[in-house]
């Protein structure tokens, strides 16, 4: 892996260059898909067409590099790390690189989606190839000018040098380079020669963030724009019956009160229903006002009567349904190795536990909001959404407009965590503007945001393992989730491959509560449950927890299987590193340690939580984390992601819970829903495994295991095995204080 | 509608608004100062923090009618060139993730360090406890406050 790489591929399929009318060279390329053969490059920046290429690099005659990065930023740092990959292979000084959020008011656009920790992983090769190709063309141009072979020249930090020691800057040859053929083969750097990748690089928007510049959706404004607040059903299962808007209309800043909903409903019932359309079918009352505050006040003044349309569900009801599922036999089997039934029948002992987790709202700090301006010419949509392409398709279907009339512009996002994958707020904004024929900003209050969300569903796991002659012979995992959770790849995660008789079954209860992806979807609770279970299993077997995992991973190495996604070697590697760095097993008497080791979202992680008892309450003081995500592109950004994931994970594991009564969420703001604060935050000590493997994402994988590490540490501190989240609600105080 | 004279970032503005309008929305919607953020509207998160006569305050709880005659500073006015020691520390540590809460965090830290330039770790944690960061950048915030304290003391 440590030699430079020659790559030949049909470059025409993804990269084109042209000279800019305004000077400089423009390179258009496609990150995740190939472009059509016949597309033309623009000769001016105002004509950048993101339908043909989804990203552009401009090299000016001064040698400055501007990267127009279309990927939305939700806080995972891709707006910084992805351009770093281009700049590395282009070989320029990072200080000469400017990153511009692509101007998205375009004819159309292609894949722009933030989520799943995939952006960096998928961009790793194409982005470096793009940079390397551009560099090669510049070198070719310089060589032609000198009348020598390109191979005689070297290029470094924006300067090309010939054997006589003469130099030309990139800017000096851009115009010639732009006329050249795109080379068919380029050489990528040996990782040991990286000068940008692996360097601590600050977030490209940092200056704007610390000075309060408008960056976010909620900050976006246009001339003549009005504000809208939407009154939605207070409970799932309810729809609008009647309403009285007199008092709202009497408020001076209120312009109008309207209803929306028909268009969304038609979309929900139609054939083109989008997966992102997690939204109530009810009519909604919209207050249009001059300012946000007028709209908020107007909404409060509406008197609405709601009627029951479907089930009014409570948390107790969900608990019963999920328990019934676990006790029953109606499952879909996702993976089956050997014969668990037989293993259980022949076992010396079977250990069985049930783990429970509640609904969770996303609670992004910036509440849902969107700008829409629907005119006869076009539909202009601006704001924070992770799935712009889908939003455009849905709005086109809803409003019966041509897809090419829909323009979506993305802003920086005040957090995503999965919530902004669902476009309900975009559709509402579009429907409102379509009706009032004005530019409008739809703003959700915190209460709206929390109580009309798209939640991480409540999930219960039942895990059973059979023990025979001191060995684990069978493992049976059952999932019961509201609406749906696990998908096909998860059953191939650990301990698949490590235990001969292994089975994973899933089943759902279909609820009218809207649910969807939440940071580290599918595994955010699964890892907690399984890692707690393994801790108990080790105790039952009377073996060291670390040894148990090392041995199980050894089994996987001995029985390689193509479906297994994780690498047993890399899991063992992070486990060893975490054990070493955390002082595992060697801490003083007051520190209780818990361990978890996990693979998800393509990254391998091991975590050790240190818990101390303070006034009879367990407090997480420190978490040591070992991560194998391949090459660390930006250590600063990576560190932020890892620490954020861990602390976020602890917060939700300990305190997060949304309950329902008659369909109504029982929390709607931060006074009734606890998010972790600095005072409850442990110090996180992060260690990256050093290797030359292609990078994988970090936005998600450190979150799932931490709940298990914390539960295992709390067990040591209190003797209580916590199986139900949030843990702080389920700790028994008497036992603790004793 | 009544009018109010507000002194913000050393400039006087006259605005027309209902008495009960939180200063937050006047700043954001009427005065084009969107650096002050809305997140909870009930004083729980600190995203909307500003300085009023040097004290940190929740602009979502301060009515425009109460703000008259006071010296108000928002993130836009914390320093001329974005180089207040707290802002510098935030850049050096690269604190922000999504960035949405950070203006509020910076305003809290700046007012706190003005009064207590040599804080202990416990004092920092207490001072910052009113500001939520959903991205959980707390370790970095804590470190940045320490770095800023070194510069300010
Ligand atoms: S918006 Fe003012 S404290 Fe949250
Ligand atoms: S950085 Fe995202 S909320 Fe603090």
CSV table of C-alpha atoms and ligand atoms in Angstrom, one decimal, chain B residues 24 37-49 58-61, ligand 1:
chain,number,residue,atom,x,y,z
B,24,UNK,CA,-33.6,38.3,19.5
B,37,UNK,CA,-29.2,32.6,17.0
B,38,UNK,CA,-32.6,31.2,17.8
B,39,UNK,CA,-32.8,27.7,19.1
B,40,UNK,CA,-35.2,27.3,22.1
B,41,UNK,CA,-36.7,30.7,22.7
B,42,UNK,CA,-37.2,29.9,26.5
B,43,UNK,CA,-33.8,30.7,27.9
B,44,UNK,CA,-32.5,27.1,28.0
B,45,UNK,CA,-29.8,26.9,25.4
B,46,UNK,CA,-27.8,30.1,25.2
B,47,UNK,CA,-27.7,30.2,21.4
B,48,UNK,CA,-29.1,33.8,21.6
B,49,UNK,CA,-26.6,35.1,24.1
B,58,UNK,CA,-30.5,35.7,26.7
B,59,UNK,CA,-31.9,37.9,24.0
B,60,UNK,CA,-34.9,35.5,23.6
B,61,UNK,CA,-36.0,36.5,27.0
C,1,LIG,S1,-32.8,30.7,22.1
C,1,LIG,FE1,-32.5,32.0,23.9
C,1,LIG,S2,-31.8,30.5,25.3
C,1,LIG,FE2,-32.3,29.3,23.6
